[in-house]
């Protein structure tokens, strides 16, 4: 185990104990100093505050940032909050944050995350022979877990045929390859293990952390089939002193089915190009070799940019908080991935039961 | 439509020296050592290959209503840089990864776009 093993933890807590506050930067409307604004609205007066903008890697980066703030002695107990409003139209649209490459993209009709990931899917198909039907297995397994989750949006079972009959959005990706758009939020508290013992809920340990960002612009990507998750997970495994075989489950950022498949390969659960076989035959379902996205993921539970992947991992490790049919038996350690931007940003988090 | 010898080739050429510098030095060296005037225009061949491609079945912008499905491709120019562009003058189902393409400059009312057709 690493030197940080057991020193920081995620736990339940009273608002008055919080002295650090981290939020995401809202994408649909530019806000200055959002974390301080949110803390102020909650009548909190933190000693440490910041908002982070690493797309779908943000919730994990928040936890990592909280650990660093605690380690530096700037805060004792940090609240990490991630909220999103994309499921219903905004009555007064604000000023969306732009990424700065639009002038190289939009004049040729290139918009949206789905198209960036469709480029990656097309490459994966070309390099490894992956098919749309292979991707369907990711969507179907994820939906099975959502059907067991009382707090999931999509609870109607899906078949491979349903996936194959869904319309193309940006070929080769279909509607059922795409995440939901949701209104919602989630939060975790990070504190020292010593303090966590005084809190009412059972804490879990933060064992390993990593980030890697191989490019920013899609046009500069060194690869579309090996992403930042490879290096990021290697850093996290090294810090934790664990390897992929030690993981009892994985909560993998699944903005699109192809993201799940590429990340499972990058995280070392199978060889590069073998994701298409790994995701079949129940292997990624609860009860299988590596349960993946036990809450239903962004694909079928809700899209809160991965914060619910973090909270789900915590619940799995506490052992008594999710519906029994989707509880991973004897869950001791699990890995969480965050992935953002034009397939460019990645963060990894390994959590363990205490 | 015009070929690569057109002076509008500059739109494609400008990125090349910049990317060479990026590969040769750490990024801070670029930021510290170079002014915009250090870059020069360079004529490119206009040839490239398709690195990846997608077909849009949904119009994100009103100007694409009724034009779906349409192709967007990542094109690797022979000289190195990768561009997001369109493969035109070719049915979308015939676009393939690795396909050689040649630049075509598409003139619009007040702007010109480099697009690509099968070479």
Tab-separated table of C-alpha atoms in Angstrom:
chain	number	residue	atom	x	y	z
A	1	UNK	CA	0.000	0.000	0.000
A	2	UNK	CA	1.185	3.516	-0.668
A	3	UNK	CA	2.177	6.131	1.832
A	4	UNK	CA	-1.205	7.827	1.538
A	5	UNK	CA	-3.126	4.637	2.118
A	6	UNK	CA	-5.717	5.183	4.801
A	7	UNK	CA	-4.719	8.752	5.545
A	8	UNK	CA	-7.541	10.336	3.558
A	9	UNK	CA	-11.037	9.129	3.306
A	10	UNK	CA	-14.452	9.835	1.913
A	11	UNK	CA	-17.155	10.034	4.564
A	12	UNK	CA	-20.457	11.512	5.744
A	13	UNK	CA	-20.170	14.774	7.713
A	14	UNK	CA	-21.831	17.959	9.104
A	15	UNK	CA	-21.716	21.153	6.989
A	16	UNK	CA	-20.094	23.101	9.821
A	17	UNK	CA	-17.055	20.817	9.677
A	18	UNK	CA	-16.291	21.639	6.032
A	19	UNK	CA	-13.389	24.038	5.506
A	20	UNK	CA	-12.641	23.343	1.851
A	21	UNK	CA	-15.000	23.665	-1.121
A	22	UNK	CA	-14.424	22.514	-4.723
A	23	UNK	CA	-16.906	22.678	-7.609
A	24	UNK	CA	-16.909	22.090	-11.352
A	25	UNK	CA	-16.889	25.050	-13.709
A	26	UNK	CA	-20.347	25.148	-15.289
A	27	UNK	CA	-20.095	24.732	-19.069
A	28	UNK	CA	-23.479	26.092	-20.070
A	29	UNK	CA	-22.859	29.529	-18.575
A	30	UNK	CA	-19.512	31.123	-17.749
A	31	UNK	CA	-19.254	31.921	-14.033
A	32	UNK	CA	-16.405	33.576	-12.228
A	33	UNK	CA	-15.281	31.989	-8.940
A	34	UNK	CA	-18.116	29.495	-8.922
A	35	UNK	CA	-16.860	27.514	-5.910
A	36	UNK	CA	-16.786	30.608	-3.712
A	37	UNK	CA	-20.235	31.613	-4.918
A	38	UNK	CA	-21.645	28.164	-4.144
A	39	UNK	CA	-19.951	28.066	-0.743
A	40	UNK	CA	-21.378	31.488	0.025
A	41	UNK	CA	-24.889	30.384	-0.974
A	42	UNK	CA	-24.482	27.413	1.378
A	43	UNK	CA	-23.314	29.851	4.106
A	44	UNK	CA	-19.912	28.201	4.240
A	45	UNK	CA	-16.686	30.151	4.758
A	46	UNK	CA	-13.969	27.824	3.474
A	47	UNK	CA	-10.234	28.220	4.016
A	48	UNK	CA	-9.684	26.672	0.590
A	49	UNK	CA	-11.833	26.934	-2.561
A	50	UNK	CA	-11.422	26.420	-6.288
A	51	UNK	CA	-13.401	25.379	-9.337
A	52	UNK	CA	-11.961	22.862	-11.761
A	53	UNK	CA	-12.459	22.400	-15.487
A	54	UNK	CA	-11.199	19.060	-16.762
A	55	UNK	CA	-14.479	18.034	-18.387
A	56	UNK	CA	-15.444	14.510	-17.390
A	57	UNK	CA	-12.186	14.137	-15.464
A	58	UNK	CA	-13.279	16.927	-13.097
A	59	UNK	CA	-14.941	14.949	-10.266
A	60	UNK	CA	-11.865	12.751	-9.817
A	61	UNK	CA	-9.589	15.784	-10.111
A	62	UNK	CA	-11.666	17.373	-7.310
A	63	UNK	CA	-10.941	14.459	-4.989
A	64	UNK	CA	-7.257	14.604	-5.949
A	65	UNK	CA	-7.200	18.362	-5.372
A	66	UNK	CA	-8.846	17.891	-1.975
A	67	UNK	CA	-6.156	15.394	-0.977
A	68	UNK	CA	-3.481	17.900	-1.995
A	69	UNK	CA	-5.165	20.726	-0.037
A	70	UNK	CA	-5.318	18.519	3.065
A	71	UNK	CA	-1.751	17.304	2.565
A	72	UNK	CA	-0.582	20.935	2.260
A	73	UNK	CA	-2.283	21.827	5.518
A	74	UNK	CA	-4.708	24.265	3.906
A	75	UNK	CA	-7.892	22.409	4.793
A	76	UNK	CA	-9.049	19.519	6.912
A	77	UNK	CA	-12.317	18.516	5.343
A	78	UNK	CA	-13.130	19.304	1.709
A	79	UNK	CA	-16.509	19.141	0.021
A	80	UNK	CA	-16.402	18.274	-3.711
A	81	UNK	CA	-19.632	19.151	-5.538
A	82	UNK	CA	-20.429	18.519	-9.183
A	83	UNK	CA	-23.742	19.596	-10.701
A	84	UNK	CA	-25.021	19.756	-14.232
A	85	UNK	CA	-28.152	20.957	-15.998
A	86	UNK	CA	-28.315	19.522	-19.480
A	87	UNK	CA	-31.466	17.416	-19.373
A	88	UNK	CA	-33.981	20.244	-19.653
A	89	UNK	CA	-33.707	23.427	-21.716
A	90	UNK	CA	-32.367	26.434	-19.878
A	91	UNK	CA	-35.044	29.171	-19.860
A	92	UNK	CA	-32.358	31.865	-20.057
A	93	UNK	CA	-29.327	30.512	-21.951
A	94	UNK	CA	-26.086	32.066	-20.776
A	95	UNK	CA	-22.654	32.241	-22.348
A	96	UNK	CA	-21.404	28.703	-23.003
A	97	UNK	CA	-17.674	28.186	-22.446
A	98	UNK	CA	-15.886	27.492	-25.741
A	99	UNK	CA	-12.750	25.378	-26.057
A	100	UNK	CA	-10.934	27.555	-28.578
A	101	UNK	CA	-10.600	25.178	-31.543
A	102	UNK	CA	-14.008	25.922	-33.019
A	103	UNK	CA	-12.537	27.874	-35.959
A	104	UNK	CA	-10.712	24.697	-37.076
A	105	UNK	CA	-13.882	22.590	-36.761
A	106	UNK	CA	-17.228	24.315	-37.239
A	107	UNK	CA	-16.659	25.687	-40.785
A	108	UNK	CA	-16.460	22.029	-41.927
A	109	UNK	CA	-19.573	21.057	-40.014
A	110	UNK	CA	-17.734	19.432	-37.096
A	111	UNK	CA	-19.584	19.832	-33.803
A	112	UNK	CA	-20.151	17.852	-30.637
A	113	UNK	CA	-18.503	15.240	-28.446
A	114	UNK	CA	-20.231	12.405	-30.276
A	115	UNK	CA	-18.355	13.200	-33.488
A	116	UNK	CA	-14.969	13.277	-31.723
A	117	UNK	CA	-15.704	9.864	-30.232
A	118	UNK	CA	-17.033	8.573	-33.563
A	119	UNK	CA	-13.581	9.325	-35.034
A	120	UNK	CA	-12.088	7.134	-32.276
A	121	UNK	CA	-14.665	4.380	-32.844
A	122	UNK	CA	-13.911	4.394	-36.585
A	123	UNK	CA	-10.171	4.023	-35.846
A	124	UNK	CA	-10.823	1.225	-33.328
A	125	UNK	CA	-12.896	-0.590	-35.955
A	126	UNK	CA	-10.136	-0.091	-38.554
A	127	UNK	CA	-7.248	-1.124	-36.310
A	128	UNK	CA	-8.837	-4.009	-34.393
A	129	UNK	CA	-11.923	-5.096	-36.319
A	130	UNK	CA	-14.341	-3.881	-33.645
A	131	UNK	CA	-17.964	-3.602	-34.803
A	132	UNK	CA	-21.047	-1.620	-33.833
A	133	UNK	CA	-22.471	-4.857	-32.432
A	134	UNK	CA	-19.415	-5.225	-30.175
A	135	UNK	CA	-20.135	-1.748	-28.798
A	136	UNK	CA	-23.741	-2.817	-28.217
A	137	UNK	CA	-22.550	-5.238	-25.521
A	138	UNK	CA	-21.302	-2.268	-23.475
A	139	UNK	CA	-24.662	-0.489	-23.755
A	140	UNK	CA	-26.638	-3.634	-22.889
A	141	UNK	CA	-24.531	-4.546	-19.823
A	142	UNK	CA	-24.689	-0.976	-18.559
A	143	UNK	CA	-28.467	-0.912	-18.991
A	144	UNK	CA	-28.780	-4.163	-16.993
A	145	UNK	CA	-27.187	-2.386	-14.030
A	146	UNK	CA	-29.424	0.659	-14.448
A	147	UNK	CA	-32.440	-1.664	-14.325
A	148	UNK	CA	-31.293	-2.728	-10.829
A	149	UNK	CA	-30.812	0.884	-9.688
A	150	UNK	CA	-33.835	2.696	-8.253
A	151	UNK	CA	-32.050	5.991	-8.931
A	152	UNK	CA	-31.474	5.416	-12.667
A	153	UNK	CA	-33.128	7.257	-15.552
A	154	UNK	CA	-33.322	4.389	-18.074
A	155	UNK	CA	-34.808	1.259	-16.541
A	156	UNK	CA	-36.230	-0.491	-19.599
A	157	UNK	CA	-34.115	-3.516	-20.570
A	158	UNK	CA	-32.132	-3.187	-23.797
A	159	UNK	CA	-31.143	-5.938	-26.220
A	160	UNK	CA	-28.339	-6.075	-28.784
A	161	UNK	CA	-31.061	-5.836	-31.449
A	162	UNK	CA	-32.478	-2.680	-29.793
A	163	UNK	CA	-29.030	-1.114	-29.962
A	164	UNK	CA	-28.534	-2.139	-33.581
A	165	UNK	CA	-31.952	-0.729	-34.500
A	166	UNK	CA	-31.227	2.651	-32.895
A	167	UNK	CA	-30.514	5.430	-35.362
A	168	UNK	CA	-27.065	6.717	-36.240
A	169	UNK	CA	-26.271	10.055	-34.603
A	170	UNK	CA	-22.763	10.362	-35.965
A	171	UNK	CA	-21.845	7.157	-37.772
A	172	UNK	CA	-20.448	4.761	-36.610
A	173	UNK	CA	-22.040	5.761	-33.267
A	174	UNK	CA	-25.760	5.175	-32.733
A	175	UNK	CA	-28.217	6.729	-30.306
A	176	UNK	CA	-27.664	3.901	-27.786
A	177	UNK	CA	-23.903	4.415	-27.928
A	178	UNK	CA	-24.454	7.871	-26.429
A	179	UNK	CA	-24.744	9.014	-22.813
A	180	UNK	CA	-27.876	10.661	-21.490
A	181	UNK	CA	-28.154	14.385	-20.881
A	182	UNK	CA	-29.261	14.992	-17.310
A	183	UNK	CA	-30.090	17.504	-14.602
A	184	UNK	CA	-28.516	16.526	-11.315
A	185	UNK	CA	-25.606	16.629	-8.961
A	186	UNK	CA	-23.460	14.676	-6.584
A	187	UNK	CA	-20.911	15.326	-3.865
A	188	UNK	CA	-18.205	13.615	-1.847
A	189	UNK	CA	-16.395	14.721	1.292
A	190	UNK	CA	-12.657	14.160	1.559
A	191	UNK	CA	-10.982	14.271	4.960
A	192	UNK	CA	-8.215	12.618	6.929
A	193	UNK	CA	-8.765	9.030	8.064
A	194	UNK	CA	-8.377	10.231	11.633
A	195	UNK	CA	-11.282	12.685	11.316
A	196	UNK	CA	-13.333	10.254	9.261
A	197	UNK	CA	-13.537	7.925	12.260
A	198	UNK	CA	-15.699	10.532	14.041
A	199	UNK	CA	-18.172	10.823	11.173
A	200	UNK	CA	-21.376	8.798	11.081
A	201	UNK	CA	-20.832	7.016	7.763
A	202	UNK	CA	-18.254	4.354	7.060
A	203	UNK	CA	-15.356	5.924	5.126
A	204	UNK	CA	-13.406	4.425	2.230
A	205	UNK	CA	-9.674	4.881	1.611
A	206	UNK	CA	-8.132	6.774	-1.289
A	207	UNK	CA	-5.345	4.458	-2.414
A	208	UNK	CA	-4.153	5.726	-5.768
A	209	UNK	CA	-4.478	8.752	-8.020
A	210	UNK	CA	-3.291	9.675	-11.508
A	211	UNK	CA	-3.880	12.106	-14.345
A	212	UNK	CA	-2.597	12.285	-17.897
A	213	UNK	CA	-3.424	14.693	-20.696
A	214	UNK	CA	-1.734	13.666	-23.975
A	215	UNK	CA	-3.121	16.478	-26.160
A	216	UNK	CA	-5.752	19.203	-26.230
A	217	UNK	CA	-6.818	19.676	-29.851
A	218	UNK	CA	-8.210	16.567	-31.544
A	219	UNK	CA	-5.830	17.336	-34.443
A	220	UNK	CA	-2.818	16.883	-32.125
A	221	UNK	CA	-3.933	13.538	-30.636
A	222	UNK	CA	-1.015	11.064	-30.760
A	223	UNK	CA	-3.586	8.240	-30.908
A	224	UNK	CA	-7.365	7.887	-30.927
A	225	UNK	CA	-7.316	4.298	-29.640
A	226	UNK	CA	-4.867	4.645	-26.727
A	227	UNK	CA	-5.769	7.642	-24.580
A	228	UNK	CA	-4.606	9.366	-21.392
A	229	UNK	CA	-6.093	6.549	-19.330
A	230	UNK	CA	-3.106	4.302	-19.972
A	231	UNK	CA	-0.562	6.564	-18.275
A	232	UNK	CA	-3.067	7.903	-15.729
A	233	UNK	CA	-4.002	4.410	-14.527
A	234	UNK	CA	-0.343	3.319	-14.415
A	235	UNK	CA	0.346	6.241	-12.062
A	236	UNK	CA	-2.652	5.323	-9.895
A	237	UNK	CA	-1.764	1.603	-9.729
A	238	UNK	CA	1.816	2.511	-8.799
A	239	UNK	CA	0.703	4.835	-6.003
A	240	UNK	CA	-1.693	2.213	-4.667
A	241	UNK	CA	0.785	-0.639	-5.017
A	242	UNK	CA	-1.970	-2.583	-6.776
A	243	UNK	CA	-2.580	-3.869	-10.278
A	244	UNK	CA	-5.626	-4.441	-12.491
A	245	UNK	CA	-6.176	-7.946	-11.107
A	246	UNK	CA	-6.687	-6.454	-7.623
A	247	UNK	CA	-9.707	-4.440	-8.778
A	248	UNK	CA	-13.061	-5.959	-7.795
A	249	UNK	CA	-15.008	-3.525	-9.988
A	250	UNK	CA	-14.457	-0.536	-12.276
A	251	UNK	CA	-16.560	2.591	-12.675
A	252	UNK	CA	-15.501	3.678	-16.174
A	253	UNK	CA	-16.415	7.060	-17.645
A	254	UNK	CA	-18.861	6.140	-20.397
A	255	UNK	CA	-19.818	9.236	-22.355
A	256	UNK	CA	-19.972	6.792	-25.296
A	257	UNK	CA	-19.689	3.005	-25.478
A	258	UNK	CA	-16.341	3.318	-27.272
A	259	UNK	CA	-14.943	5.258	-24.282
A	260	UNK	CA	-15.705	2.319	-21.973
A	261	UNK	CA	-14.027	-0.131	-24.349
A	262	UNK	CA	-10.873	1.962	-24.893
A	263	UNK	CA	-10.541	2.700	-21.160
A	264	UNK	CA	-10.879	-0.985	-20.171
A	265	UNK	CA	-7.969	-1.684	-22.543
A	266	UNK	CA	-5.929	1.313	-21.358
A	267	UNK	CA	-6.472	0.269	-17.714
A	268	UNK	CA	-4.925	-3.130	-18.373
A	269	UNK	CA	-8.035	-5.294	-17.944
A	270	UNK	CA	-7.400	-6.737	-21.402
A	271	UNK	CA	-4.906	-6.177	-24.211
A	272	UNK	CA	-5.284	-3.295	-26.643
A	273	UNK	CA	-7.806	-4.292	-29.297
A	274	UNK	CA	-9.330	-7.080	-27.187
A	275	UNK	CA	-11.993	-4.892	-25.592
A	276	UNK	CA	-14.540	-6.220	-28.073
A	277	UNK	CA	-14.231	-9.711	-26.569
A	278	UNK	CA	-13.733	-8.578	-22.973
A	279	UNK	CA	-17.122	-6.824	-22.795
A	280	UNK	CA	-19.071	-9.974	-23.792
A	281	UNK	CA	-20.460	-13.050	-22.000
A	282	UNK	CA	-21.369	-11.223	-18.797
A	283	UNK	CA	-17.762	-10.455	-17.920
A	284	UNK	CA	-18.488	-6.771	-17.163
A	285	UNK	CA	-21.768	-7.448	-15.348
A	286	UNK	CA	-22.283	-7.799	-11.592
A	287	UNK	CA	-21.322	-11.402	-10.873
A	288	UNK	CA	-18.823	-11.382	-13.740
A	289	UNK	CA	-15.052	-11.113	-13.761
A	290	UNK	CA	-15.026	-7.303	-13.588
A	291	UNK	CA	-18.360	-5.566	-12.931
A	292	UNK	CA	-18.281	-2.226	-14.817
A	293	UNK	CA	-20.539	0.752	-14.156
A	294	UNK	CA	-22.610	-0.975	-11.509
A	295	UNK	CA	-24.937	2.058	-11.276
A	296	UNK	CA	-25.818	2.245	-14.955
A	297	UNK	CA	-23.213	4.826	-15.927
A	298	UNK	CA	-23.653	7.941	-18.013
A	299	UNK	CA	-25.275	5.716	-20.634
A	300	UNK	CA	-28.274	4.671	-18.542
A	301	UNK	CA	-28.236	6.163	-15.020
A	302	UNK	CA	-27.496	9.872	-15.488
A	303	UNK	CA	-24.762	12.126	-16.883
A	304	UNK	CA	-23.236	14.157	-14.055
A	305	UNK	CA	-19.826	14.152	-15.757
A	306	UNK	CA	-18.676	11.167	-13.717
A	307	UNK	CA	-19.406	12.355	-10.174
A	308	UNK	CA	-21.851	9.470	-9.825
A	309	UNK	CA	-19.049	7.064	-10.797
A	310	UNK	CA	-17.145	8.305	-7.734
A	311	UNK	CA	-20.152	8.095	-5.379
A	312	UNK	CA	-21.034	4.637	-6.732
A	313	UNK	CA	-17.512	3.351	-6.023
A	314	UNK	CA	-17.774	4.677	-2.456
A	315	UNK	CA	-21.141	2.970	-1.981
A	316	UNK	CA	-19.896	-0.330	-3.392
A	317	UNK	CA	-16.979	-0.298	-0.953
A	318	UNK	CA	-19.162	0.556	2.045
A	319	UNK	CA	-20.975	-2.642	1.197
A	320	UNK	CA	-24.503	-1.929	2.397
A	321	UNK	CA	-25.760	1.028	0.364
A	322	UNK	CA	-26.838	-0.227	-3.062
A	323	UNK	CA	-29.604	-2.570	-4.101
A	324	UNK	CA	-28.409	-6.093	-3.133
A	325	UNK	CA	-28.690	-7.440	-6.706
A	326	UNK	CA	-26.039	-4.994	-7.948
A	327	UNK	CA	-23.725	-5.155	-4.920
A	328	UNK	CA	-20.285	-6.511	-5.832
A	329	UNK	CA	-19.565	-9.308	-3.342
A	330	UNK	CA	-16.565	-8.730	-1.039
A	331	UNK	CA	-15.588	-5.510	-2.798
A	332	UNK	CA	-12.176	-4.518	-1.406
A	333	UNK	CA	-10.864	-2.182	-4.127
A	334	UNK	CA	-12.157	-0.517	-7.261
A	335	UNK	CA	-10.936	1.912	-9.889
A	336	UNK	CA	-12.788	4.966	-11.206
A	337	UNK	CA	-12.004	6.750	-14.475
A	338	UNK	CA	-12.724	10.280	-15.647
A	339	UNK	CA	-12.322	11.353	-19.273
A	340	UNK	CA	-12.917	14.753	-20.811
A	341	UNK	CA	-12.622	17.138	-23.723
A	342	UNK	CA	-11.685	15.955	-27.210
A	343	UNK	CA	-10.559	12.575	-25.742
A	344	UNK	CA	-7.710	14.599	-24.247
A	345	UNK	CA	-8.067	14.670	-20.445
A	346	UNK	CA	-7.977	11.747	-18.053
A	347	UNK	CA	-7.981	11.145	-14.298
A	348	UNK	CA	-7.951	7.875	-12.314
A	349	UNK	CA	-8.823	7.089	-8.732
A	350	UNK	CA	-8.365	3.825	-6.809
A	351	UNK	CA	-10.505	3.448	-3.704
A	352	UNK	CA	-10.400	0.733	-1.082
A	353	UNK	CA	-12.647	-0.576	1.681
A	354	UNK	CA	-11.589	0.233	5.236
B	1	UNK	CA	-12.767	25.660	-57.100
B	2	UNK	CA	-9.022	26.072	-57.519
B	3	UNK	CA	-5.922	23.929	-57.063
B	4	UNK	CA	-3.036	24.099	-54.569
B	5	UNK	CA	-1.055	26.619	-56.634
B	6	UNK	CA	-3.679	29.199	-55.745
B	7	UNK	CA	-2.434	31.766	-53.242
B	8	UNK	CA	-5.192	30.567	-50.938
B	9	UNK	CA	-2.886	27.599	-50.249
B	10	UNK	CA	-1.647	29.747	-47.396
B	11	UNK	CA	-4.569	28.656	-45.262
B	12	UNK	CA	-3.190	25.136	-45.289
B	13	UNK	CA	0.469	26.053	-45.221
B	14	UNK	CA	0.582	28.250	-42.166
B	15	UNK	CA	0.359	25.468	-39.610
B	16	UNK	CA	3.385	23.541	-40.831
B	17	UNK	CA	6.364	25.438	-39.358
B	18	UNK	CA	4.458	25.787	-36.091
B	19	UNK	CA	4.005	22.040	-35.738
B	20	UNK	CA	7.643	21.371	-36.631
B	21	UNK	CA	8.676	23.641	-33.800
B	22	UNK	CA	6.305	21.910	-31.413
B	23	UNK	CA	7.833	18.542	-32.177
B	24	UNK	CA	11.407	19.772	-31.946
B	25	UNK	CA	11.296	21.648	-28.646
B	26	UNK	CA	9.465	21.671	-25.348
B	27	UNK	CA	6.341	23.802	-25.513
B	28	UNK	CA	7.720	26.566	-23.307
B	29	UNK	CA	10.561	27.084	-25.748
B	30	UNK	CA	8.023	27.921	-28.418
B	31	UNK	CA	6.223	30.306	-26.124
B	32	UNK	CA	9.410	31.999	-24.944
B	33	UNK	CA	11.521	32.190	-28.086
B	34	UNK	CA	9.168	32.908	-30.921
B	35	UNK	CA	7.155	35.845	-32.085
B	36	UNK	CA	4.349	35.537	-34.604
B	37	UNK	CA	6.713	37.074	-37.188
B	38	UNK	CA	9.006	34.038	-36.901
B	39	UNK	CA	6.478	31.996	-38.863
B	40	UNK	CA	6.507	31.938	-42.603
B	41	UNK	CA	4.085	30.862	-45.284
B	42	UNK	CA	5.027	27.623	-46.988
B	43	UNK	CA	3.506	25.974	-50.029
B	44	UNK	CA	2.243	22.432	-49.433
B	45	UNK	CA	1.479	19.655	-51.891
B	46	UNK	CA	-2.217	19.565	-50.955
B	47	UNK	CA	-2.008	15.768	-50.775
B	48	UNK	CA	-2.984	13.726	-47.767
B	49	UNK	CA	-4.653	10.573	-46.508
B	50	UNK	CA	-7.815	10.018	-44.477
B	51	UNK	CA	-6.846	9.176	-40.859
B	52	UNK	CA	-10.437	8.760	-39.691
B	53	UNK	CA	-13.898	9.860	-40.774
B	54	UNK	CA	-17.482	10.084	-39.564
B	55	UNK	CA	-20.876	10.587	-41.164
B	56	UNK	CA	-23.157	13.106	-39.525
B	57	UNK	CA	-26.758	11.892	-39.476
B	58	UNK	CA	-27.878	14.848	-37.378
B	59	UNK	CA	-27.577	18.544	-38.188
B	60	UNK	CA	-26.106	20.433	-35.224
B	61	UNK	CA	-26.357	23.706	-37.141
B	62	UNK	CA	-29.366	24.900	-39.179
B	63	UNK	CA	-27.194	25.291	-42.296
B	64	UNK	CA	-26.794	21.489	-42.401
B	65	UNK	CA	-30.528	20.738	-42.302
B	66	UNK	CA	-31.355	18.538	-45.288
B	67	UNK	CA	-27.660	17.903	-46.037
B	68	UNK	CA	-27.229	14.808	-43.830
B	69	UNK	CA	-25.588	12.386	-43.977
B	70	UNK	CA	-22.417	14.341	-44.617
B	71	UNK	CA	-18.762	13.427	-44.168
B	72	UNK	CA	-16.235	14.980	-41.796
B	73	UNK	CA	-12.716	13.563	-41.971
B	74	UNK	CA	-9.391	13.876	-40.224
B	75	UNK	CA	-6.892	14.329	-43.057
B	76	UNK	CA	-3.165	13.806	-42.546
B	77	UNK	CA	-1.339	16.073	-44.973
B	78	UNK	CA	1.756	14.540	-46.595
B	79	UNK	CA	3.860	17.235	-44.876
B	80	UNK	CA	2.605	16.268	-41.402
B	81	UNK	CA	-0.242	18.379	-40.003
B	82	UNK	CA	-3.680	16.873	-39.467
B	83	UNK	CA	-6.790	18.826	-40.435
B	84	UNK	CA	-10.492	18.453	-39.799
B	85	UNK	CA	-12.167	18.793	-43.195
B	86	UNK	CA	-14.656	17.173	-45.562
B	87	UNK	CA	-14.118	14.571	-48.266
B	88	UNK	CA	-16.347	15.746	-51.120
B	89	UNK	CA	-17.060	14.636	-54.686
B	90	UNK	CA	-17.377	11.108	-53.250
B	91	UNK	CA	-20.363	9.166	-51.817
B	92	UNK	CA	-20.033	9.015	-48.001
B	93	UNK	CA	-20.063	5.198	-48.025
B	94	UNK	CA	-16.978	5.135	-50.274
B	95	UNK	CA	-14.761	7.154	-47.898
B	96	UNK	CA	-12.198	4.848	-46.247
B	97	UNK	CA	-9.342	5.192	-43.748
B	98	UNK	CA	-6.049	5.369	-45.627
B	99	UNK	CA	-7.657	6.773	-48.767
B	100	UNK	CA	-5.414	9.285	-50.638
B	101	UNK	CA	-7.030	12.703	-51.075
B	102	UNK	CA	-6.199	16.000	-52.756
B	103	UNK	CA	-7.139	19.486	-51.560
B	104	UNK	CA	-9.908	21.411	-53.307
B	105	UNK	CA	-10.564	25.021	-52.348
B	106	UNK	CA	-14.247	25.698	-51.964
B	107	UNK	CA	-15.122	29.321	-52.554
B	108	UNK	CA	-17.996	30.767	-50.615
B	109	UNK	CA	-19.308	34.325	-50.667
B	110	UNK	CA	-16.801	35.764	-48.214
B	111	UNK	CA	-14.547	32.873	-47.255
B	112	UNK	CA	-12.729	29.890	-48.793
B	113	UNK	CA	-12.396	26.433	-47.210
B	114	UNK	CA	-9.830	23.726	-47.978
B	115	UNK	CA	-11.737	20.474	-48.580
B	116	UNK	CA	-10.573	17.202	-50.098
B	117	UNK	CA	-11.565	14.896	-52.942
B	118	UNK	CA	-10.283	11.405	-53.768
B	119	UNK	CA	-6.798	11.703	-55.303
